[in-house]
Coordinates of C-alpha atoms in Angstrom, one line a residue:
M315 CA 0.0 0.0 0.0
N316 CA 1.4 3.4 -0.9
T317 CA 1.7 5.5 2.2
S318 CA 3.0 8.6 0.5
P319 CA 0.7 11.7 0.9
A320 CA -1.1 13.0 -2.1
P321 CA 0.8 15.6 -4.1
A322 CA 0.6 19.0 -2.6
P323 CA -1.7 21.4 -4.6
A324 CA -0.4 24.6 -5.9
P325 CA -0.7 27.3 -3.2
A326 CA -3.9 29.3 -3.2
S327 CA -3.7 33.0 -3.7
P328 CA -3.7 34.8 -0.4
R329 CA -6.8 36.4 0.8
E330 CA -7.1 39.8 2.4
P331 CA -7.6 39.4 6.2
K332 CA -10.7 40.9 7.8
A333 CA -10.1 43.9 9.9
S334 CA -11.3 42.1 12.9
E335 CA -9.0 39.2 12.5
H336 CA -5.6 38.9 14.1
I337 CA -3.3 35.9 14.2
T338 CA -1.8 35.4 17.6
G339 CA 2.0 36.1 17.4
R340 CA 1.8 37.4 13.8
S341 CA 1.2 40.7 12.2
H342 CA 0.2 39.4 8.7
P343 CA -2.5 37.2 7.3
V344 CA -2.1 33.4 7.1
T345 CA -2.1 31.9 3.7
S346 CA -1.1 28.6 2.2
K347 CA 2.3 30.3 1.8
N348 CA 2.4 31.4 5.4
K349 CA 1.4 28.7 7.9
P350 CA 2.0 29.3 11.6
R351 CA 4.7 27.4 13.4
V352 CA 3.9 24.8 16.0
E353 CA 3.4 26.6 19.4
R354 CA 6.5 26.6 21.6
G355 CA 6.6 24.1 24.4
R356 CA 3.7 22.1 23.1
P357 CA 3.3 19.1 20.8
P358 CA 1.9 20.0 17.4
T359 CA -1.9 20.1 17.4
G360 CA -3.1 17.0 15.6
G361 CA -5.8 16.8 12.9
R362 CA -7.4 13.5 11.8
S363 CA -5.4 10.8 10.2
S364 CA -6.6 8.8 7.2
S365 CA -8.0 6.2 9.5
G366 CA -10.2 8.9 11.2
R367 CA -8.4 8.6 14.6
H368 CA -7.2 11.8 16.3
E369 CA -3.4 12.0 16.3
R370 CA -1.6 13.6 19.2
G371 CA 2.1 14.5 19.6
G372 CA 4.2 12.5 22.0
N373 CA 6.3 9.3 22.1
R374 CA 4.3 6.1 21.3
P375 CA 5.2 2.5 20.9
G376 CA 5.9 1.5 17.3
S377 CA 8.7 1.8 14.8
A378 CA 10.2 5.1 13.8
V379 CA 8.9 4.5 10.3
R380 CA 5.3 4.4 11.5
R381 CA 5.8 7.5 13.5
I382 CA 7.2 9.3 10.5
Q383 CA 4.3 8.1 8.4
R384 CA 1.8 9.5 10.9
L385 CA 3.6 12.8 10.9
L386 CA 3.5 12.9 7.1
H387 CA -0.3 12.2 7.1
R388 CA -1.0 14.8 9.8
P389 CA -2.5 18.0 8.3
T390 CA -1.1 21.3 9.4
A391 CA -3.0 22.6 12.4
R392 CA -5.4 25.5 11.8
P393 CA -4.2 28.7 13.3
R394 CA -6.1 30.3 16.2
V395 CA -7.8 33.4 15.0
T396 CA -8.7 36.0 17.7
K397 CA -10.0 39.5 17.6
K398 CA -7.4 42.1 18.0
V399 CA -8.0 44.2 21.1
A400 CA -7.6 47.9 20.3
D401 CA -5.5 50.0 22.7
Y402 CA -7.8 51.8 25.2
F403 CA -7.6 55.6 25.1
P404 CA -10.4 57.1 27.3
E405 CA -12.2 60.3 26.3
Q406 CA -10.7 63.5 27.5
I407 CA -12.0 64.8 30.8
G408 CA -13.4 68.2 31.5
T409 CA -11.2 71.0 32.8
D410 CA -12.8 70.7 36.2
A411 CA -12.0 67.0 36.6
I412 CA -8.9 65.1 37.6
R413 CA -7.4 62.1 35.9
I414 CA -4.5 60.0 37.4
I415 CA -2.7 57.2 35.4
P416 CA 0.4 55.3 36.7
L417 CA 2.3 54.2 33.6
G418 CA 5.0 52.4 35.6
G419 CA 6.1 51.7 39.1
A420 CA 2.7 50.4 40.3
E421 CA 3.4 46.7 40.0
E422 CA 7.2 46.8 40.4
V423 CA 10.1 48.6 42.0
G424 CA 11.4 50.7 39.1
R425 CA 10.4 52.4 35.8
N426 CA 8.4 55.0 37.7
M427 CA 6.1 57.3 35.7
L428 CA 2.9 58.9 36.8
V429 CA 0.5 61.0 34.8
V430 CA -1.9 63.6 36.4
E431 CA -4.4 65.6 34.2
A432 CA -6.1 68.7 35.5
N433 CA -7.3 72.0 34.1
G434 CA -6.9 70.5 30.6
D435 CA -3.1 70.0 31.2
I436 CA -1.1 66.8 31.4
L437 CA 1.8 66.7 33.9
I438 CA 4.2 63.8 34.0
F439 CA 6.1 62.8 37.2
D440 CA 9.4 60.9 36.8
A441 CA 10.7 59.0 33.8
G442 CA 12.6 56.0 35.2
F443 CA 13.8 52.6 33.9
Q444 CA 14.0 49.2 35.5
F445 CA 16.9 46.8 35.3
V446 CA 15.9 43.3 34.1
S447 CA 16.6 40.3 36.3
E448 CA 19.4 38.0 35.2
G449 CA 18.0 35.0 33.3
E450 CA 14.9 37.0 32.2
N451 CA 16.5 39.8 30.2
Q452 CA 17.1 37.9 26.9
G453 CA 19.7 40.5 26.1
V454 CA 17.4 43.5 26.9
D455 CA 19.1 46.5 28.6
Y456 CA 16.2 48.1 30.4
L457 CA 12.5 48.2 30.8
I458 CA 10.8 51.6 30.4
P459 CA 7.2 52.8 30.7
N460 CA 4.8 52.5 27.8
T461 CA 4.3 55.9 26.3
K462 CA 1.5 55.3 23.8
Y463 CA -1.1 57.3 25.8
L464 CA 1.3 60.3 26.1
E465 CA 2.2 60.1 22.4
K466 CA -1.5 60.3 21.5
N467 CA -2.0 63.3 23.9
Q468 CA 1.3 65.1 23.6
D469 CA -0.3 68.4 22.6
R470 CA -1.6 68.7 26.2
I471 CA 1.7 67.8 28.0
R472 CA 3.1 70.8 29.9
A473 CA 6.1 69.4 31.8
V474 CA 7.9 66.5 33.3
I475 CA 8.6 66.9 37.0
I476 CA 11.4 64.8 38.4
T477 CA 11.2 64.1 42.2
H478 CA 14.9 63.0 42.7
G479 CA 18.0 61.6 40.9
H480 CA 17.7 57.8 41.3
L481 CA 17.8 55.9 38.0
D482 CA 14.4 54.4 38.6
H483 CA 13.1 58.0 38.3
I484 CA 15.5 59.6 35.7
G485 CA 17.0 56.7 33.8
G486 CA 14.4 56.6 31.1
I487 CA 14.6 60.3 30.1
P488 CA 16.8 59.8 27.0
F489 CA 14.6 57.0 25.7
I490 CA 11.1 58.3 26.7
L491 CA 10.9 62.1 26.3
P492 CA 11.7 62.2 22.6
R493 CA 8.7 60.0 22.0
F494 CA 6.3 62.8 23.0
G495 CA 8.0 66.0 22.0
T496 CA 10.7 66.3 24.7
P497 CA 8.7 68.6 27.1
P498 CA 10.6 70.7 29.6
I499 CA 11.8 69.2 32.9
Y500 CA 11.4 70.8 36.4
T501 CA 13.6 69.5 39.1
Q502 CA 16.2 70.5 41.8
E503 CA 19.8 71.4 40.9
L504 CA 21.5 68.2 42.0
T505 CA 19.0 66.1 40.0
S506 CA 19.5 68.3 37.0
V507 CA 23.2 67.8 37.1
M508 CA 22.7 64.0 37.3
I509 CA 20.3 64.2 34.3
K510 CA 22.8 66.2 32.3
K511 CA 25.6 63.8 33.2
R512 CA 23.6 60.9 31.9
Q513 CA 22.5 62.8 28.8
E514 CA 26.2 63.0 27.8
E515 CA 26.0 59.2 27.1
Y516 CA 23.4 59.9 24.4
P517 CA 24.7 62.8 22.3
D518 CA 22.3 62.1 19.4
V519 CA 19.2 62.4 21.6
P520 CA 17.7 65.9 21.9
A521 CA 18.6 67.4 25.3
P522 CA 15.6 68.5 27.3
E523 CA 15.2 72.0 28.7
I524 CA 15.7 71.8 32.4
N525 CA 14.2 74.3 34.8
I526 CA 15.6 74.5 38.4
V527 CA 13.2 74.7 41.3
K528 CA 13.6 74.6 45.1
P529 CA 11.3 73.3 47.9
G530 CA 8.8 76.0 48.7
D531 CA 8.7 77.2 45.1
S532 CA 5.4 77.4 43.1
V533 CA 5.2 77.4 39.3
T534 CA 2.3 77.5 36.9
L535 CA 2.5 74.9 34.1
G536 CA -0.2 75.7 31.5
K537 CA -3.1 76.5 33.7
T538 CA -2.0 74.3 36.6
K539 CA -0.2 75.5 39.7
V540 CA 2.2 73.2 41.4
K541 CA 4.3 73.7 44.6
F542 CA 7.3 71.7 45.7
F543 CA 8.0 70.5 49.3
P544 CA 11.1 68.8 50.7
V545 CA 11.1 65.1 51.6
T546 CA 13.8 62.9 53.3
H547 CA 15.2 60.2 51.1
S548 CA 18.6 58.4 50.6
I549 CA 19.6 61.0 48.1
P550 CA 19.7 64.8 48.6
A551 CA 17.3 67.1 46.7
S552 CA 14.3 64.8 47.0
M553 CA 10.9 66.5 46.8
G554 CA 7.2 65.9 46.8
I555 CA 4.6 67.9 44.8
S556 CA 1.2 69.4 45.5
I557 CA -0.9 70.1 42.4
T558 CA -3.8 72.6 42.5
T559 CA -7.0 71.5 40.8
P560 CA -10.6 72.8 40.9
Q561 CA -11.5 70.0 43.3
G562 CA -8.5 70.3 45.7
Q563 CA -4.9 69.4 46.0
V564 CA -3.3 66.2 44.5
V565 CA -0.3 65.4 46.7
I566 CA 2.5 63.2 45.4
S567 CA 5.1 62.1 47.9
G568 CA 7.9 60.8 45.7
D569 CA 10.3 58.3 47.4
L570 CA 10.6 59.2 51.0
K571 CA 10.9 58.4 54.7
L572 CA 10.8 60.4 57.9
E573 CA 13.7 61.8 59.9
H574 CA 12.7 61.0 63.5
D575 CA 13.9 60.5 67.0
N576 CA 12.6 57.2 68.5
G577 CA 9.4 57.4 66.4
I578 CA 8.8 61.2 66.8
P579 CA 9.3 63.1 63.6
V580 CA 11.8 65.9 63.9
E581 CA 10.7 69.6 63.8
S582 CA 11.4 70.0 60.1
E583 CA 9.2 67.1 59.2
Q584 CA 6.5 68.3 61.5
K585 CA 6.5 71.7 59.7
T586 CA 6.5 70.3 56.2
W587 CA 3.6 67.9 56.7
G588 CA 1.8 70.3 59.0
D589 CA 1.8 72.9 56.2
L590 CA 0.4 70.3 53.8
S591 CA -2.4 69.4 56.3
K592 CA -3.8 72.9 56.0
D593 CA -4.6 72.5 52.3
N594 CA -7.8 71.0 50.8
N595 CA -6.2 67.7 49.8
I596 CA -8.4 65.5 47.7
F597 CA -5.9 62.8 46.5
F598 CA -2.7 61.5 48.1
I599 CA -0.2 59.3 46.3
A600 CA 2.5 57.9 48.5
D601 CA 5.6 55.6 48.4
S602 CA 5.0 51.9 49.4
T603 CA 8.4 50.4 49.0
N604 CA 8.9 49.6 52.7
A605 CA 5.2 49.3 53.7
E606 CA 5.7 45.6 54.6
K607 CA 7.8 46.6 57.6
D608 CA 6.2 47.7 60.8
G609 CA 7.1 50.7 62.9
F610 CA 9.7 53.3 62.0
S611 CA 12.9 52.9 59.9
I612 CA 16.4 53.4 61.3
P613 CA 17.3 57.1 61.1
E614 CA 20.2 57.9 58.9
T615 CA 21.9 59.8 61.7
R616 CA 22.3 56.5 63.6
V617 CA 23.9 54.9 60.5
N618 CA 26.3 57.8 60.1
K619 CA 27.4 57.5 63.8
T620 CA 27.9 53.7 63.5
L621 CA 30.0 54.1 60.3
A622 CA 32.1 56.9 61.9
D623 CA 32.8 54.6 64.9
I624 CA 33.9 51.8 62.6
I625 CA 36.2 54.1 60.6
K626 CA 37.7 55.4 63.8
T627 CA 38.2 52.1 65.7
V628 CA 38.8 49.3 63.1
K629 CA 42.2 47.8 62.9
G630 CA 43.6 47.1 59.4
R631 CA 42.2 48.2 56.0
L632 CA 38.5 49.1 55.7
I633 CA 36.4 48.5 52.6
I634 CA 32.9 49.9 52.6
G635 CA 30.4 48.9 49.9
T636 CA 27.3 51.0 49.3
F637 CA 25.1 52.5 46.6
A638 CA 26.7 55.1 44.5
S639 CA 23.6 57.3 44.9
Q640 CA 24.0 57.4 48.7
F641 CA 25.4 61.0 48.5
E642 CA 25.0 61.9 52.1
R643 CA 26.4 58.6 53.3
M644 CA 29.4 58.9 51.0
I645 CA 29.9 62.5 52.3
H646 CA 29.8 61.4 55.9
I647 CA 32.3 58.5 55.2
I648 CA 34.8 60.9 53.6
K649 CA 34.4 63.4 56.4
A650 CA 34.9 60.7 59.1
A651 CA 38.0 59.4 57.3
E652 CA 39.4 62.9 57.2
M653 CA 38.8 63.3 60.9
S654 CA 40.6 60.0 61.6
G655 CA 43.6 60.9 59.4
K656 CA 42.8 58.2 56.8
K657 CA 43.0 58.2 53.0
I658 CA 40.0 57.4 50.8
V659 CA 40.1 55.2 47.6
I660 CA 37.0 55.5 45.4
E661 CA 36.3 52.3 43.4
G662 CA 33.5 52.2 40.8
R663 CA 32.8 54.6 37.9
S664 CA 29.4 55.6 39.2
M665 CA 30.9 56.3 42.6
R666 CA 33.5 58.6 41.1
N667 CA 30.9 60.3 38.9
N668 CA 28.7 61.1 41.9
L669 CA 31.6 62.3 43.9
E670 CA 32.4 64.7 41.1
I671 CA 28.7 65.8 41.1
A672 CA 28.7 66.3 44.8
E673 CA 31.8 68.6 44.6
K674 CA 30.4 70.5 41.6
T675 CA 27.1 71.2 43.4
G676 CA 28.8 72.2 46.7
L677 CA 27.6 69.2 48.7
L678 CA 31.1 68.1 49.4
Q679 CA 34.5 69.8 49.9
V680 CA 37.3 67.3 50.1
E681 CA 40.7 68.2 51.7
K682 CA 43.6 68.0 49.3
N683 CA 45.2 64.5 49.1
T684 CA 42.3 62.8 51.0
V685 CA 41.3 60.9 47.9
I686 CA 44.1 58.8 46.4
P687 CA 44.1 56.5 43.4
S688 CA 44.0 52.7 44.1
Q689 CA 47.6 52.2 42.7
D690 CA 48.9 54.3 45.6
I691 CA 47.5 52.0 48.3
K692 CA 50.9 50.4 48.8
D693 CA 52.4 53.7 49.9
Y694 CA 50.2 53.8 53.1
P695 CA 49.8 51.5 56.1
P696 CA 46.6 49.4 55.8
D697 CA 45.0 51.0 58.8
K698 CA 45.2 54.4 57.1
I699 CA 43.1 53.3 54.1
V700 CA 39.3 53.3 53.6
V701 CA 38.1 52.0 50.3
L702 CA 34.7 53.3 49.2
S703 CA 33.3 50.9 46.6
T704 CA 30.3 50.1 44.5
G705 CA 29.0 46.5 44.2
A706 CA 27.3 45.8 47.6
Q707 CA 24.5 44.1 45.6
G708 CA 26.9 41.5 44.3
E709 CA 27.0 42.8 40.7
E710 CA 29.3 40.6 38.7
F711 CA 31.5 43.4 37.2
A712 CA 31.3 45.9 40.0
A713 CA 34.4 46.9 42.0
L714 CA 33.6 44.9 45.2
M715 CA 33.0 41.6 43.3
R716 CA 36.2 42.1 41.4
I717 CA 38.1 42.6 44.7
A718 CA 36.4 39.6 46.2
T719 CA 37.4 37.3 43.3
N720 CA 41.0 38.5 43.0
Q721 CA 40.4 40.3 39.7
H722 CA 41.3 43.8 41.0
K723 CA 44.7 45.1 39.8
F724 CA 45.7 46.9 43.0
I725 CA 43.6 45.6 45.9
T726 CA 44.2 42.1 47.3
L727 CA 42.3 41.0 50.4
T728 CA 44.0 39.7 53.5
E729 CA 42.8 38.4 56.9
R730 CA 43.3 41.9 58.5
D731 CA 40.7 43.5 56.2
T732 CA 37.3 44.5 57.3
I733 CA 34.4 44.7 54.8
V734 CA 31.2 46.7 55.6
L735 CA 28.2 46.1 53.3
S736 CA 26.3 49.4 53.9
S737 CA 23.2 48.4 52.1
S738 CA 20.3 46.1 52.4
V739 CA 19.6 43.4 49.8
I740 CA 17.3 44.6 47.0
P741 CA 14.6 41.9 46.3
G742 CA 15.8 39.7 43.5
N743 CA 19.5 40.2 44.4
E744 CA 19.7 37.6 47.2
I745 CA 21.7 35.0 45.3
H746 CA 24.2 37.7 44.0
V747 CA 24.8 39.1 47.5
Q748 CA 25.2 35.6 48.9
K749 CA 27.9 34.8 46.2
L750 CA 29.6 38.1 47.1
K751 CA 29.7 37.2 50.8
D752 CA 30.9 33.7 50.1
N753 CA 33.8 35.0 48.0
L754 CA 34.7 37.6 50.7
Y755 CA 34.8 35.0 53.4
R756 CA 37.2 32.8 51.4
H757 CA 39.8 35.5 52.3
N758 CA 38.9 35.2 56.0
V759 CA 38.0 38.9 56.3
S760 CA 35.8 40.4 58.9
L761 CA 32.4 41.2 57.4
I762 CA 29.8 43.6 58.8
N763 CA 26.4 44.0 57.3
Y764 CA 23.0 45.6 58.1
R765 CA 21.8 42.5 59.9
S766 CA 24.6 42.6 62.5
S767 CA 25.0 46.4 62.9
D768 CA 23.3 49.7 62.1
V769 CA 25.3 50.3 58.9
H770 CA 22.4 50.9 56.6
S771 CA 19.1 52.7 56.7
T772 CA 16.5 52.5 54.0
G773 CA 15.4 55.5 52.0
H774 CA 11.8 54.4 52.3
G775 CA 9.5 54.8 55.2
N776 CA 8.2 51.8 57.2
S777 CA 4.4 51.5 57.7
G778 CA 4.4 53.6 60.9
E779 CA 5.9 56.6 59.0
L780 CA 3.5 56.1 56.1
V781 CA 0.5 56.1 58.4
W782 CA 1.7 59.3 60.1
M783 CA 2.1 61.1 56.7
N784 CA -1.3 59.8 55.5
Q785 CA -3.0 61.2 58.6
K786 CA -1.3 64.5 58.2
V787 CA -2.3 65.0 54.6
N788 CA -5.8 63.7 55.4
A789 CA -6.8 63.6 51.7
K790 CA -10.3 62.4 50.7
F791 CA -8.8 59.6 48.5
F792 CA -5.5 57.7 48.7
M793 CA -3.4 55.6 46.3
P794 CA -0.4 53.6 47.5
Y795 CA 2.2 53.7 44.8
Y796 CA 5.9 52.9 44.0
G797 CA 6.1 49.2 44.7
Y798 CA 5.0 45.6 44.1
R799 CA 1.4 44.6 44.7
S800 CA 2.4 43.1 48.1
M801 CA 3.8 46.5 49.1
T802 CA 0.9 48.6 47.9
T803 CA -1.6 46.2 49.5
C804 CA 0.3 46.3 52.9
H805 CA 0.3 50.1 52.7
A806 CA -3.4 50.2 52.0
R807 CA -4.2 47.8 54.9
A808 CA -2.0 49.9 57.3
V809 CA -3.8 53.1 56.6
E810 CA -7.2 51.3 56.8
Q811 CA -6.3 49.9 60.2
A812 CA -5.5 53.4 61.2
G813 CA -9.0 54.6 60.4
R814 CA -9.1 55.4 56.7
P815 CA -12.3 54.2 55.0
R816 CA -11.6 51.2 52.6
E817 CA -13.7 52.7 49.8
S818 CA -11.4 55.8 49.7
V819 CA -8.3 53.6 48.8
V820 CA -7.3 52.7 45.3
I821 CA -4.7 49.9 44.9
P822 CA -3.4 50.5 41.3
D823 CA -2.0 48.5 38.5
N824 CA 0.0 50.1 35.7
G825 CA -2.3 51.7 33.1
V826 CA -5.3 52.0 35.4
V827 CA -7.3 55.2 34.8
I828 CA -8.6 57.0 37.9
D829 CA -11.0 59.9 37.4
I830 CA -12.3 62.3 40.1
I831 CA -15.4 64.2 38.8
K832 CA -17.4 66.4 41.2
G833 CA -15.8 64.8 44.2
E834 CA -16.6 61.3 43.1
L835 CA -14.0 58.6 42.3
T836 CA -14.3 56.4 39.2
V837 CA -11.8 53.6 38.4
H838 CA -12.1 52.5 34.8
K839 CA -12.2 48.8 34.0
Q840 CA -10.0 49.2 30.9
R841 CA -6.4 50.3 31.1
V842 CA -4.4 52.4 28.7
P843 CA -1.4 50.7 27.0
N844 CA 0.9 49.7 29.8
S845 CA 3.0 46.7 28.8
A846 CA 6.7 47.6 29.3
F847 CA 8.8 48.9 26.4
V848 CA 12.3 47.4 26.2
V849 CA 15.5 49.2 25.4
D850 CA 17.6 46.8 23.4
G851 CA 20.8 48.5 22.2
F852 CA 19.5 51.4 20.0
T853 CA 16.1 49.8 19.6
I854 CA 13.0 50.7 21.7
G855 CA 9.9 48.5 21.4
D856 CA 7.2 46.4 22.9
L857 CA 8.3 43.5 25.1
Q858 CA 6.3 41.1 22.8
E859 CA 8.3 42.0 19.7
V860 CA 9.3 38.9 17.8
V861 CA 13.0 39.3 18.4
I862 CA 12.4 38.9 22.2
R863 CA 10.1 35.9 21.6
D864 CA 12.8 34.3 19.4
R865 CA 15.4 34.8 22.1
Q866 CA 13.2 33.2 24.7
A867 CA 12.6 30.3 22.3
L868 CA 16.3 29.9 21.6
A869 CA 17.1 30.1 25.3
K870 CA 14.7 27.3 26.2
D871 CA 15.1 24.6 23.5
G872 CA 17.7 25.9 21.0
M873 CA 17.5 25.8 17.3
F874 CA 17.5 23.2 14.5
V875 CA 18.7 24.6 11.1
I876 CA 18.1 22.7 7.9
I877 CA 20.0 23.7 4.8
A878 CA 19.0 22.1 1.5
S879 CA 19.5 22.7 -2.2
V880 CA 16.4 22.2 -4.3
N881 CA 16.3 21.7 -8.1
M882 CA 13.8 24.3 -9.2
K883 CA 12.8 22.2 -12.3
T884 CA 12.2 18.8 -10.7
G885 CA 11.7 19.7 -7.0
K886 CA 14.3 17.1 -6.0
L887 CA 17.1 17.6 -3.5
R888 CA 20.5 18.0 -5.2
K889 CA 22.3 16.4 -2.2
S890 CA 21.6 15.3 1.4
P891 CA 20.6 18.2 3.5
D892 CA 22.9 19.8 6.1
I893 CA 21.8 20.1 9.7
I894 CA 23.0 22.6 12.3
S895 CA 22.0 22.2 16.0
R896 CA 22.6 24.9 18.6
G897 CA 21.4 24.4 22.2
F898 CA 19.2 21.4 21.2
I899 CA 21.1 18.2 20.7
Y900 CA 24.7 17.1 20.5
L901 CA 25.0 16.0 16.9
R902 CA 27.8 13.5 17.3
E903 CA 25.7 11.5 19.8
S904 CA 22.4 11.7 17.8
Q905 CA 23.3 10.1 14.5
D906 CA 20.3 7.9 14.4
L907 CA 18.0 10.8 14.9
L908 CA 19.8 12.8 12.2
N909 CA 19.6 10.0 9.7
Q910 CA 15.8 9.8 10.3
A911 CA 15.5 13.6 10.1
R912 CA 17.4 13.7 6.7
L913 CA 15.1 11.1 5.3
L914 CA 12.0 12.9 6.5
I915 CA 13.4 16.3 5.2
K916 CA 14.0 14.8 1.7
K917 CA 10.6 13.2 1.6
T918 CA 8.7 16.2 2.9
I919 CA 10.4 18.6 0.4
E920 CA 10.0 16.3 -2.6
D921 CA 6.4 15.4 -1.8
S922 CA 5.6 19.1 -1.3
T923 CA 7.0 20.1 -4.6
H924 CA 5.4 17.2 -6.6
G925 CA 3.2 18.6 -9.2
M926 CA 4.0 22.2 -8.2
N927 CA 4.7 24.6 -11.1
P928 CA 6.3 26.9 -10.4
I929 CA 7.9 25.7 -7.2
D930 CA 7.0 27.9 -4.2
L931 CA 9.8 27.6 -1.7
D932 CA 8.0 29.7 0.9
Y933 CA 5.2 27.1 1.0
V934 CA 7.7 24.3 1.1
K935 CA 9.6 25.9 4.0
N936 CA 6.4 26.4 6.1
N937 CA 5.4 22.8 5.5
L938 CA 8.8 21.5 6.3
T939 CA 8.9 23.6 9.5
D940 CA 5.6 22.0 10.7
V941 CA 6.6 18.5 9.9
M942 CA 10.1 18.7 11.5
A943 CA 8.8 20.5 14.6
G944 CA 6.4 17.6 15.2
F945 CA 9.1 15.0 14.4
L946 CA 11.6 16.5 16.8
F947 CA 9.1 16.9 19.6
T948 CA 8.0 13.3 19.2
H949 CA 11.6 12.1 19.5
T950 CA 13.1 14.5 22.0
N951 CA 10.2 16.1 23.9
K952 CA 11.7 19.4 23.0
A953 CA 10.5 22.1 20.7
P954 CA 13.5 23.9 19.2
M955 CA 13.1 26.7 16.7
V956 CA 13.2 25.0 13.3
I957 CA 14.8 27.2 10.6
P958 CA 14.7 25.8 7.1
V959 CA 17.0 27.4 4.5
L960 CA 16.1 26.2 1.0
I961 CA 18.3 27.2 -1.9
G962 CA 16.7 27.0 -5.3
M963 CA 19.2 26.0 -8.0

């Protein structure tokens, strides 16, 4: 009995897709020339065999020949056709209404961007990026907020207001602002210097106009008046904003904590928040990053005292790892070293850049010869040296990890060294920090961290501080912001337990649209476009772009490349096909599989071209992809990316 399939018919002419149709994962209509690949991670969907029984993918008893025959008889699966969901852009609100949209930062720590609309104006708060976790980045550099809503409404954008200089608030500026006309920026002087320093890395991107403001200032942007107030954070020049609307003030905290003495806010905090309490506040948006921790955070003054004591009393060389953005801590460490007659070595490019910025803006004045280059360490006794280094989060190429793994040119650890990790562990970095600690302990050094001593204080308020601020502002409505869902939920529960009505609290997701009209709150069911954009080299695009999906596919199951020469007159192969495997199987140990694959490739190509005039290589490639994907899954339980390269000769 002849088991060969019937000759493939000549491909039908492609039809125009209906406007309502969208093929999942593709942006063009499916035709006989363009059949979808088998879905990743699944066996190919079966049709019905000539015997009428449903064929499914997977290993079954029987000879390889019968399995190949079943694959040859299996028709290509029909693609799933779904309606394309249009991006949601809500109607413009009236000038007396308020609209609030978080475009980033509401479901993660990072890529912060908040939109507030009032008086017909759009104001944007922060434009940050987010680093992508190792193993999930697929070569992507950063994640940034989705700006489609702002691009559609850019004629109403009046300004971008930057609350402070951390990268999760300024890092996206070169990538984001040009997408909606590069509006002017309003921020404090230190933050402006950090923005300009970063802009130097992108000389081809239009530099934004930057306007310097100070806490206590008020400016009118379009028809909307905003005033700035100081907040305490881990970087100087941090501020919050109060926006005047026809219905009351919208107050945005930015990242912050309270400076306090045993749970009692200091006088400056009492004044700042007391002044805010006098306003008619209708909506309060506040930092949630540390809301999962009870009580009050450790004051920075206690950390500075602890570090000063360590610098003064430690025997041997001292190496302190901290965040490069901890300006005030860096300044206190340098001053404490000067008072103890010690020299400072700065390790890490970002640390050196920020030291330069601190000196340029007048935050720091360093005595001559206090800071020495690392190559001069050998000229001083070890107990006269303090190394201030980046890399306390265990970053692979940061200075502290290079020191720990003996890759630093001038610093070699000894048993007399003391290492201080003056930072907490950022969620997601636990494994990296553990590797750093393990590598440090291999040198028998003394190690001090935030768990054993008060050498670090967070820049974000604990729940006790957040509740105190909430009660001071006493707004009609409240939105916990800046943090993962667990953080915003804990923040909401903390203020509810302190007496705030549950119906006055909105726990947001990115893209949620919140309207306040005539004093009433409405949360739209639909969201504006909010899926993260990715920065991939010089490219900025949606996370679901095909290049990212392809990288994910290659990372999971590898690829299987088929190279075959086809006689365009007869449809026959001119020679046995070549096969390249990367990340899938080891070819030398899979000769039986390769021999079967070559037979199936030859048969599939020649059966597909039988009776076809002229020969359509695109149709043949799509058919070969489907057949080989099923064959490989059946034999290996893996779904590599199958890439046929057919050369007509």
